[in-house]
PDB file of C-alpha atoms in Angstrom:
ATOM      1  CA  MET U 240       5.665 -38.835  40.153  1.00 39.00           C
ATOM      2  CA  THR U 241       2.275 -37.768  41.510  1.00 39.00           C
ATOM      3  CA  ASN U 242       1.237 -34.222  40.662  1.00 44.00           C
ATOM      4  CA  ASP U 243      -1.345 -33.204  43.284  1.00 47.00           C
ATOM      5  CA  THR U 244      -2.292 -29.820  44.691  1.00 45.00           C
ATOM      6  CA  THR U 245      -1.223 -30.530  48.255  1.00 45.00           C
ATOM      7  CA  GLY U 246       2.063 -31.995  47.136  1.00 47.00           C
ATOM      8  CA  ASP U 247       4.752 -33.962  48.854  1.00 91.00           C
ATOM      9  CA  ALA U 248       7.158 -31.332  50.175  1.00 94.00           C
ATOM     10  CA  ASP U 249      10.091 -33.715  50.355  1.00 96.00           C
ATOM     11  CA  ALA U 250       9.604 -34.905  46.778  1.00 97.00           C
ATOM     12  CA  ARG U 251       9.227 -31.329  45.607  1.00 98.00           C
ATOM     13  CA  LEU U 252      12.391 -30.408  47.490  1.00 98.00           C
ATOM     14  CA  ASP U 253      14.252 -33.182  45.671  1.00 98.00           C
ATOM     15  CA  THR U 254      13.179 -31.606  42.396  1.00 98.00           C
ATOM     16  CA  CYS U 255      14.197 -28.126  43.599  1.00 98.00           C
ATOM     17  CA  VAL U 256      17.663 -29.350  44.581  1.00 98.00           C
ATOM     18  CA  ALA U 257      18.274 -31.368  41.423  1.00 98.00           C
ATOM     19  CA  ALA U 258      17.134 -28.542  39.153  1.00 98.00           C
ATOM     20  CA  ALA U 259      19.076 -25.842  41.032  1.00 98.00           C
ATOM     21  CA  GLU U 260      22.276 -27.878  41.128  1.00 98.00           C
ATOM     22  CA  HIS U 261      22.125 -28.833  37.451  1.00 98.00           C
ATOM     23  CA  GLY U 262      21.200 -25.331  36.335  1.00 98.00           C
ATOM     24  CA  GLY U 263      23.842 -23.798  38.576  1.00 98.00           C
ATOM     25  CA  ALA U 264      26.504 -26.129  37.207  1.00 98.00           C
ATOM     26  CA  LEU U 265      25.532 -25.084  33.691  1.00 98.00           C
ATOM     27  CA  ALA U 266      25.960 -21.418  34.649  1.00 98.00           C
ATOM     28  CA  LEU U 267      29.289 -22.157  36.316  1.00 98.00           C
ATOM     29  CA  ASP U 268      30.643 -23.559  33.046  1.00 98.00           C
ATOM     30  CA  SER U 269      30.597 -20.016  31.598  1.00 97.00           C
ATOM     31  CA  PHE U 270      31.515 -18.107  34.762  1.00 98.00           C
ATOM     32  CA  ARG U 271      34.540 -15.810  34.351  1.00 97.00           C
ATOM     33  CA  SER U 272      34.592 -16.416  30.623  1.00 95.00           C
ATOM     34  CA  PRO U 273      33.776 -13.967  27.800  1.00 93.00           C
ATOM     35  CA  LEU U 274      30.035 -13.218  27.767  1.00 91.00           C
ATOM     36  CA  SER U 275      27.640 -11.421  25.477  1.00 86.00           C
ATOM     37  CA  VAL U 276      25.748  -9.087  27.813  1.00 85.00           C
ATOM     38  CA  GLU U 277      22.478  -7.342  26.999  1.00 84.00           C
ATOM     39  CA  THR U 278      20.429  -4.899  29.057  1.00 78.00           C
ATOM     40  CA  LYS U 279      16.696  -4.887  29.646  1.00 73.00           C
ATOM     41  CA  GLY U 280      15.250  -1.978  31.628  1.00 68.00           C
ATOM     42  CA  GLY U 281      18.451   0.036  32.021  1.00 69.00           C
ATOM     43  CA  PRO U 282      22.257  -0.069  31.955  1.00 67.00           C
ATOM     44  CA  MET U 283      22.462  -2.076  35.219  1.00 67.00           C
ATOM     45  CA  ASP U 284      19.666  -4.522  34.297  1.00 67.00           C
ATOM     46  CA  SER U 285      21.866  -7.149  32.682  1.00 77.00           C
ATOM     47  CA  VAL U 286      20.953 -10.435  31.047  1.00 84.00           C
ATOM     48  CA  THR U 287      23.100 -12.987  29.250  1.00 92.00           C
ATOM     49  CA  GLN U 288      22.399 -15.963  27.059  1.00 94.00           C
ATOM     50  CA  VAL U 289      23.519 -18.045  30.024  1.00 96.00           C
ATOM     51  CA  ASP U 290      20.554 -16.750  32.079  1.00 95.00           C
ATOM     52  CA  ARG U 291      18.187 -17.895  29.345  1.00 95.00           C
ATOM     53  CA  ALA U 292      19.884 -21.263  28.866  1.00 96.00           C
ATOM     54  CA  VAL U 293      19.877 -21.998  32.597  1.00 97.00           C
ATOM     55  CA  GLN U 294      16.207 -21.076  32.941  1.00 97.00           C
ATOM     56  CA  GLU U 295      15.317 -23.394  30.063  1.00 97.00           C
ATOM     57  CA  ASP U 296      17.373 -26.180  31.639  1.00 98.00           C
ATOM     58  CA  VAL U 297      15.684 -25.753  35.035  1.00 98.00           C
ATOM     59  CA  PHE U 298      12.234 -25.595  33.451  1.00 98.00           C
ATOM     60  CA  ASP U 299      12.927 -28.828  31.579  1.00 98.00           C
ATOM     61  CA  ARG U 300      13.993 -30.618  34.752  1.00 98.00           C
ATOM     62  CA  ILE U 301      10.909 -29.486  36.648  1.00 98.00           C
ATOM     63  CA  ALA U 302       8.733 -30.647  33.758  1.00 98.00           C
ATOM     64  CA  GLU U 303      10.238 -34.148  33.968  1.00 98.00           C
ATOM     65  CA  ASP U 304       8.719 -34.555  37.436  1.00 98.00           C
ATOM     66  CA  TYR U 305       5.736 -32.178  37.324  1.00 97.00           C
ATOM     67  CA  PRO U 306       4.779 -31.684  33.676  1.00 97.00           C
ATOM     68  CA  ASP U 307       1.458 -29.973  34.387  1.00 97.00           C
ATOM     69  CA  ASP U 308       2.636 -27.415  36.953  1.00 97.00           C
ATOM     70  CA  PRO U 309       3.029 -23.758  35.918  1.00 97.00           C
ATOM     71  CA  VAL U 310       6.466 -22.185  36.319  1.00 98.00           C
ATOM     72  CA  VAL U 311       7.260 -18.553  37.165  1.00 97.00           C
ATOM     73  CA  GLY U 312      10.584 -17.259  35.832  1.00 95.00           C
ATOM     74  CA  GLU U 313      12.503 -14.054  35.231  1.00 86.00           C
ATOM     75  CA  GLU U 314      13.445 -14.541  31.600  1.00 86.00           C
ATOM     76  CA  ALA U 315      11.517 -14.859  28.331  1.00 82.00           C
ATOM     77  CA  ASP U 316       7.740 -15.280  28.344  1.00 84.00           C
ATOM     78  CA  ALA U 317       7.417 -17.319  31.542  1.00 90.00           C
ATOM     79  CA  LEU U 318       4.751 -16.467  34.095  1.00 94.00           C
ATOM     80  CA  LYS U 319       5.707 -13.432  36.164  1.00 94.00           C
ATOM     81  CA  SER U 320       3.750 -14.007  39.381  1.00 96.00           C
ATOM     82  CA  VAL U 321       2.773 -16.934  41.581  1.00 97.00           C
ATOM     83  CA  PRO U 322      -0.818 -18.133  41.066  1.00 96.00           C
ATOM     84  CA  GLU U 323      -3.023 -17.953  44.163  1.00 94.00           C
ATOM     85  CA  ALA U 324      -4.302 -21.530  43.766  1.00 96.00           C
ATOM     86  CA  GLY U 325      -2.611 -24.842  43.062  1.00 96.00           C
ATOM     87  CA  PRO U 326       1.072 -25.722  42.721  1.00 97.00           C
ATOM     88  CA  ALA U 327       3.610 -23.505  40.981  1.00 97.00           C
ATOM     89  CA  TRP U 328       7.376 -23.346  40.657  1.00 98.00           C
ATOM     90  CA  VAL U 329       9.485 -20.185  40.915  1.00 98.00           C
ATOM     91  CA  VAL U 330      12.860 -19.965  39.189  1.00 98.00           C
ATOM     92  CA  ASP U 331      15.661 -17.414  39.058  1.00 98.00           C
ATOM     93  CA  PRO U 332      18.380 -18.893  36.837  1.00 97.00           C
ATOM     94  CA  ILE U 333      21.079 -16.439  37.963  1.00 98.00           C
ATOM     95  CA  ASP U 334      20.091 -14.147  40.808  1.00 97.00           C
ATOM     96  CA  GLY U 335      22.884 -11.604  40.821  1.00 96.00           C
ATOM     97  CA  THR U 336      23.590 -11.383  37.091  1.00 95.00           C
ATOM     98  CA  ASN U 337      25.677  -8.209  37.489  1.00 94.00           C
ATOM     99  CA  ASN U 338      27.908 -10.094  39.924  1.00 97.00           C
ATOM    100  CA  TYR U 339      28.066 -13.046  37.536  1.00 97.00           C
ATOM    101  CA  VAL U 340      29.104 -10.819  34.642  1.00 95.00           C
ATOM    102  CA  ALA U 341      31.773  -9.114  36.759  1.00 96.00           C
ATOM    103  CA  GLY U 342      33.253 -12.406  37.992  1.00 97.00           C
ATOM    104  CA  ASN U 343      31.980 -11.879  41.552  1.00 98.00           C
ATOM    105  CA  ARG U 344      30.996 -15.131  43.291  1.00 98.00           C
ATOM    106  CA  ASN U 345      27.784 -13.817  44.899  1.00 98.00           C
ATOM    107  CA  TRP U 346      25.134 -15.269  42.580  1.00 98.00           C
ATOM    108  CA  VAL U 347      22.558 -17.996  43.066  1.00 98.00           C
ATOM    109  CA  THR U 348      20.418 -20.368  41.045  1.00 98.00           C
ATOM    110  CA  SER U 349      17.093 -20.455  42.874  1.00 98.00           C
ATOM    111  CA  VAL U 350      14.268 -22.987  42.511  1.00 98.00           C
ATOM    112  CA  ALA U 351      11.218 -23.021  44.786  1.00 98.00           C
ATOM    113  CA  CYS U 352       7.763 -24.580  44.834  1.00 98.00           C
ATOM    114  CA  CYS U 353       4.548 -23.000  46.105  1.00 97.00           C
ATOM    115  CA  VAL U 354       1.160 -24.543  46.785  1.00 96.00           C
ATOM    116  CA  ASP U 355      -1.807 -22.153  46.962  1.00 96.00           C
ATOM    117  CA  GLY U 356       0.584 -19.196  47.018  1.00 96.00           C
ATOM    118  CA  GLU U 357       2.678 -20.451  49.953  1.00 96.00           C
ATOM    119  CA  PRO U 358       6.245 -21.768  49.484  1.00 97.00           C
ATOM    120  CA  VAL U 359       6.646 -25.410  50.553  1.00 97.00           C
ATOM    121  CA  ALA U 360      10.141 -26.246  49.272  1.00 98.00           C
ATOM    122  CA  ALA U 361      13.162 -24.304  48.080  1.00 98.00           C
ATOM    123  CA  ALA U 362      16.775 -24.691  47.027  1.00 99.00           C
ATOM    124  CA  ASN U 363      19.273 -21.864  46.520  1.00 99.00           C
ATOM    125  CA  TYR U 364      22.532 -23.076  45.019  1.00 98.00           C
ATOM    126  CA  ALA U 365      25.607 -20.834  44.891  1.00 98.00           C
ATOM    127  CA  PRO U 366      27.798 -22.704  42.385  1.00 98.00           C
ATOM    128  CA  ALA U 367      30.860 -20.460  42.648  1.00 98.00           C
ATOM    129  CA  THR U 368      31.214 -21.318  46.353  1.00 98.00           C
ATOM    130  CA  ASP U 369      29.470 -24.717  46.113  1.00 98.00           C
ATOM    131  CA  ASP U 370      27.007 -23.787  48.863  1.00 98.00           C
ATOM    132  CA  LEU U 371      23.544 -25.357  48.775  1.00 98.00           C
ATOM    133  CA  TYR U 372      20.773 -23.933  50.964  1.00 99.00           C
ATOM    134  CA  ALA U 373      17.637 -26.084  50.972  1.00 98.00           C
ATOM    135  CA  ALA U 374      14.412 -26.387  52.924  1.00 98.00           C
ATOM    136  CA  ALA U 375      11.153 -28.248  53.118  1.00 97.00           C
ATOM    137  CA  ASP U 376      10.390 -28.226  56.871  1.00 95.00           C
ATOM    138  CA  THR U 377      13.999 -27.649  58.014  1.00 97.00           C
ATOM    139  CA  THR U 378      16.696 -25.501  56.446  1.00 98.00           C
ATOM    140  CA  THR U 379      20.105 -26.978  55.675  1.00 98.00           C
ATOM    141  CA  ARG U 380      23.338 -25.557  54.352  1.00 98.00           C
ATOM    142  CA  ASN U 381      25.420 -28.180  52.580  1.00 98.00           C
ATOM    143  CA  GLY U 382      23.450 -30.930  54.293  1.00 98.00           C
ATOM    144  CA  GLU U 383      23.861 -29.572  57.838  1.00 98.00           C
ATOM    145  CA  VAL U 384      20.930 -28.065  59.732  1.00 98.00           C
ATOM    146  CA  ALA U 385      21.053 -24.268  59.517  1.00 98.00           C
ATOM    147  CA  THR U 386      19.379 -21.773  61.831  1.00 98.00           C
ATOM    148  CA  THR U 387      19.162 -18.020  61.985  1.00 98.00           C
ATOM    149  CA  SER U 388      21.517 -15.893  64.072  1.00 98.00           C
ATOM    150  CA  ASP U 389      21.002 -15.785  67.839  1.00 97.00           C
ATOM    151  CA  ARG U 390      21.795 -12.069  68.162  1.00 97.00           C
ATOM    152  CA  THR U 391      19.063 -10.185  70.050  1.00 97.00           C
ATOM    153  CA  ASP U 392      20.394  -6.615  70.046  1.00 97.00           C
ATOM    154  CA  ALA U 393      19.222  -4.799  66.912  1.00 97.00           C
ATOM    155  CA  ALA U 394      22.167  -2.431  67.258  1.00 97.00           C
ATOM    156  CA  SER U 395      24.457  -5.349  66.381  1.00 97.00           C
ATOM    157  CA  PHE U 396      22.483  -6.586  63.360  1.00 98.00           C
ATOM    158  CA  LEU U 397      24.111  -7.000  59.957  1.00 98.00           C
ATOM    159  CA  VAL U 398      21.398  -5.883  57.515  1.00 98.00           C
ATOM    160  CA  ASN U 399      21.284  -6.366  53.733  1.00 98.00           C
ATOM    161  CA  PRO U 400      18.993  -3.951  51.824  1.00 98.00           C
ATOM    162  CA  ILE U 401      17.323  -5.545  48.787  1.00 98.00           C
ATOM    163  CA  PHE U 402      16.224  -3.170  46.030  1.00 96.00           C
ATOM    164  CA  GLY U 403      15.751  -3.114  42.290  1.00 87.00           C
ATOM    165  CA  LEU U 404      17.052  -0.624  39.764  1.00 82.00           C
ATOM    166  CA  SER U 405      14.144   1.751  39.118  1.00 84.00           C
ATOM    167  CA  PRO U 406      14.358   5.392  40.268  1.00 86.00           C
ATOM    168  CA  VAL U 407      11.738   4.679  42.939  1.00 86.00           C
ATOM    169  CA  ASP U 408      13.748   1.707  44.184  1.00 91.00           C
ATOM    170  CA  ARG U 409      16.949   3.749  44.302  1.00 90.00           C
ATOM    171  CA  ARG U 410      15.283   6.467  46.378  1.00 92.00           C
ATOM    172  CA  GLY U 411      13.972   3.795  48.729  1.00 94.00           C
ATOM    173  CA  LEU U 412      17.443   2.275  48.987  1.00 96.00           C
ATOM    174  CA  THR U 413      18.925   5.641  49.985  1.00 96.00           C
ATOM    175  CA  ASP U 414      16.422   5.982  52.828  1.00 95.00           C
ATOM    176  CA  VAL U 415      16.963   2.420  54.046  1.00 97.00           C
ATOM    177  CA  VAL U 416      20.745   2.777  53.978  1.00 97.00           C
ATOM    178  CA  ASP U 417      20.480   5.858  56.178  1.00 96.00           C
ATOM    179  CA  THR U 418      18.250   3.995  58.647  1.00 97.00           C
ATOM    180  CA  VAL U 419      20.454   0.910  58.768  1.00 97.00           C
ATOM    181  CA  THR U 420      23.635   2.890  59.380  1.00 96.00           C
ATOM    182  CA  SER U 421      22.028   4.983  62.115  1.00 96.00           C
ATOM    183  CA  SER U 422      19.877   2.389  63.919  1.00 96.00           C
ATOM    184  CA  PHE U 423      21.441  -1.036  63.296  1.00 98.00           C
ATOM    185  CA  GLY U 424      24.891  -2.593  63.463  1.00 97.00           C
ATOM    186  CA  ASP U 425      26.224  -2.512  59.903  1.00 97.00           C
ATOM    187  CA  LEU U 426      25.168  -2.787  56.283  1.00 97.00           C
ATOM    188  CA  ARG U 427      25.911  -5.442  53.669  1.00 97.00           C
ATOM    189  CA  ARG U 428      24.970  -5.364  49.976  1.00 97.00           C
ATOM    190  CA  LEU U 429      25.563  -8.764  48.375  1.00 98.00           C
ATOM    191  CA  GLY U 430      23.985  -7.848  45.046  1.00 96.00           C
ATOM    192  CA  SER U 431      21.722 -10.913  45.113  1.00 98.00           C
ATOM    193  CA  ALA U 432      18.430 -11.043  46.983  1.00 98.00           C
ATOM    194  CA  GLN U 433      18.475 -14.822  47.188  1.00 98.00           C
ATOM    195  CA  ALA U 434      22.048 -14.832  48.493  1.00 98.00           C
ATOM    196  CA  ALA U 435      21.066 -12.318  51.172  1.00 98.00           C
ATOM    197  CA  LEU U 436      17.996 -14.307  52.255  1.00 98.00           C
ATOM    198  CA  SER U 437      20.052 -17.502  52.295  1.00 98.00           C
ATOM    199  CA  GLY U 438      22.500 -15.681  54.527  1.00 98.00           C
ATOM    200  CA  VAL U 439      19.764 -14.708  56.972  1.00 98.00           C
ATOM    201  CA  ALA U 440      18.553 -18.315  57.064  1.00 98.00           C
ATOM    202  CA  ALA U 441      22.035 -19.594  57.919  1.00 98.00           C
ATOM    203  CA  GLY U 442      22.922 -16.907  60.463  1.00 98.00           C
ATOM    204  CA  GLU U 443      25.421 -15.145  58.211  1.00 98.00           C
ATOM    205  CA  LEU U 444      23.278 -11.979  58.390  1.00 98.00           C
ATOM    206  CA  GLU U 445      20.636 -10.913  60.887  1.00 98.00           C
ATOM    207  CA  ALA U 446      18.250  -9.304  58.410  1.00 98.00           C
ATOM    208  CA  ALA U 447      17.453  -8.493  54.793  1.00 98.00           C
ATOM    209  CA  VAL U 448      15.049  -5.630  54.153  1.00 98.00           C
ATOM    210  CA  SER U 449      13.176  -3.880  51.383  1.00 98.00           C
ATOM    211  CA  THR U 450      10.451  -1.249  51.367  1.00 97.00           C
ATOM    212  CA  VAL U 451       9.306  -1.911  47.781  1.00 95.00           C
ATOM    213  CA  ARG U 452       7.529  -4.807  46.109  1.00 95.00           C
ATOM    214  CA  LEU U 453      10.059  -7.378  44.922  1.00 96.00           C
ATOM    215  CA  ASN U 454       9.772  -9.930  42.133  1.00 96.00           C
ATOM    216  CA  ASP U 455       8.625 -13.408  43.117  1.00 97.00           C
ATOM    217  CA  TRP U 456      11.734 -15.063  41.646  1.00 97.00           C
ATOM    218  CA  ASP U 457      13.944 -12.841  43.821  1.00 97.00           C
ATOM    219  CA  THR U 458      12.185 -13.722  47.057  1.00 98.00           C
ATOM    220  CA  VAL U 459      10.078 -16.889  47.323  1.00 98.00           C
ATOM    221  CA  GLY U 460      12.888 -19.414  47.741  1.00 98.00           C
ATOM    222  CA  GLY U 461      14.784 -17.325  50.265  1.00 98.00           C
ATOM    223  CA  VAL U 462      11.663 -16.530  52.264  1.00 98.00           C
ATOM    224  CA  HIS U 463      11.011 -20.235  52.739  1.00 98.00           C
ATOM    225  CA  LEU U 464      14.610 -20.813  53.805  1.00 98.00           C
ATOM    226  CA  VAL U 465      14.386 -18.074  56.461  1.00 98.00           C
ATOM    227  CA  ARG U 466      11.087 -19.272  57.894  1.00 98.00           C
ATOM    228  CA  SER U 467      12.201 -22.899  57.964  1.00 98.00           C
ATOM    229  CA  ALA U 468      15.359 -21.816  59.814  1.00 98.00           C
ATOM    230  CA  GLY U 469      13.364 -20.172  62.605  1.00 98.00           C
ATOM    231  CA  GLY U 470      13.268 -16.637  61.246  1.00 98.00           C
ATOM    232  CA  ALA U 471      10.441 -14.225  60.531  1.00 98.00           C
ATOM    233  CA  VAL U 472       9.404 -12.700  57.214  1.00 98.00           C
ATOM    234  CA  THR U 473       6.771  -9.962  57.040  1.00 98.00           C
ATOM    235  CA  ASP U 474       5.812  -7.134  54.760  1.00 98.00           C
ATOM    236  CA  VAL U 475       6.903  -3.617  55.622  1.00 97.00           C
ATOM    237  CA  HIS U 476       3.913  -3.237  57.979  1.00 97.00           C
ATOM    238  CA  GLY U 477       4.693  -6.349  59.989  1.00 98.00           C
ATOM    239  CA  ASP U 478       2.026  -8.559  58.413  1.00 98.00           C
ATOM    240  CA  ARG U 479       2.873 -12.018  57.062  1.00 97.00           C
ATOM    241  CA  TRP U 480       4.730 -11.758  53.759  1.00 97.00           C
ATOM    242  CA  THR U 481       3.199 -13.409  50.716  1.00 96.00           C
ATOM    243  CA  PRO U 482       4.144 -13.031  47.035  1.00 95.00           C
ATOM    244  CA  GLY U 483       3.157  -9.533  45.953  1.00 93.00           C
ATOM    245  CA  SER U 484       3.430  -7.972  49.409  1.00 96.00           C
ATOM    246  CA  GLU U 485       4.563  -4.390  49.888  1.00 94.00           C
ATOM    247  CA  GLY U 486       8.156  -4.623  51.036  1.00 97.00           C
ATOM    248  CA  LEU U 487       9.929  -7.488  52.749  1.00 98.00           C
ATOM    249  CA  LEU U 488      11.498  -7.687  56.202  1.00 98.00           C
ATOM    250  CA  ALA U 489      13.329 -10.958  56.880  1.00 98.00           C
ATOM    251  CA  SER U 490      15.142 -11.478  60.160  1.00 98.00           C
ATOM    252  CA  ASN U 491      16.202 -13.934  62.824  1.00 98.00           C
ATOM    253  CA  ASP U 492      12.991 -12.914  64.656  1.00 98.00           C
ATOM    254  CA  ALA U 493      14.910 -11.840  67.774  1.00 96.00           C
ATOM    255  CA  ALA U 494      14.189  -8.146  67.229  1.00 95.00           C
ATOM    256  CA  HIS U 495      11.867  -8.171  64.243  1.00 98.00           C
ATOM    257  CA  HIS U 496       9.729  -5.499  65.865  1.00 97.00           C
ATOM    258  CA  ALA U 497      12.695  -3.109  65.596  1.00 97.00           C
ATOM    259  CA  LEU U 498      12.784  -3.609  61.820  1.00 98.00           C
ATOM    260  CA  VAL U 499       9.060  -2.959  61.497  1.00 98.00           C
ATOM    261  CA  SER U 500       9.344   0.157  63.654  1.00 97.00           C
ATOM    262  CA  ALA U 501      12.246   1.425  61.578  1.00 97.00           C
ATOM    263  CA  PHE U 502      10.865   0.760  58.093  1.00 97.00           C
ATOM    264  CA  ASP U 503       7.049   0.844  58.282  1.00 95.00           C
ATOM    265  CA  PRO U 504       6.112   4.164  56.575  1.00 90.00           C
ATOM    266  CA  ARG U 505       3.118   4.501  58.908  1.00 87.00           C
ATOM    267  CA  THR U 506       5.523   5.012  61.805  1.00 76.00           C
TER     268      THR U 506
END
């Protein structure tokens, strides 16, 4: 397969889908079975040997098609940010590990490809529900074209806050929860950033929001799904989101200005 810097989005999508499905199936084999759970940065920052095994499996499958491309991943000593130039892959083996450990079905194996820092293909596979969200130019859910919600009234929006586990993140989450419950329709917390972004892309939610910088593996695939489904994704100030941006506001684009007005600290 040709490995060029512009890339063939459809071919790269095929690799995303194959790697996500195979890695997700591997994770599913151990779902709701006894697990050895470790913690990284704190008691809620869980990791299992399954996370590591799935990441290795996905990396191997990407390397079969694109052996020279760098890969960004959550576990081990993989790259931790998307390079600004050239192609790169972004992998989260199990996004929603706490859910996975608890036997909750909201977890995703995410594989995306960027070229020059911009996502061009992505696949988020939720093995426990057998839902596949994929996009090159168009977003699909289980092979059917998916689009964002058509709701236009921000007061009816279902909004999923996305935050990490640090003290700063938790303070930010508290503020966002207050804003969502007072200014928007209702709040959802799926416990998986990629599941939430997939939900926005398919019209299951109207928005997913964060006011802090999020990891590339938690965001890149879902961002591409939302944009390819007709939605908008900006940073907290309303500027185009790119890996490393401050905050993330993803919506159906019908009332995106309301999100920016509510969450931009300058306002």
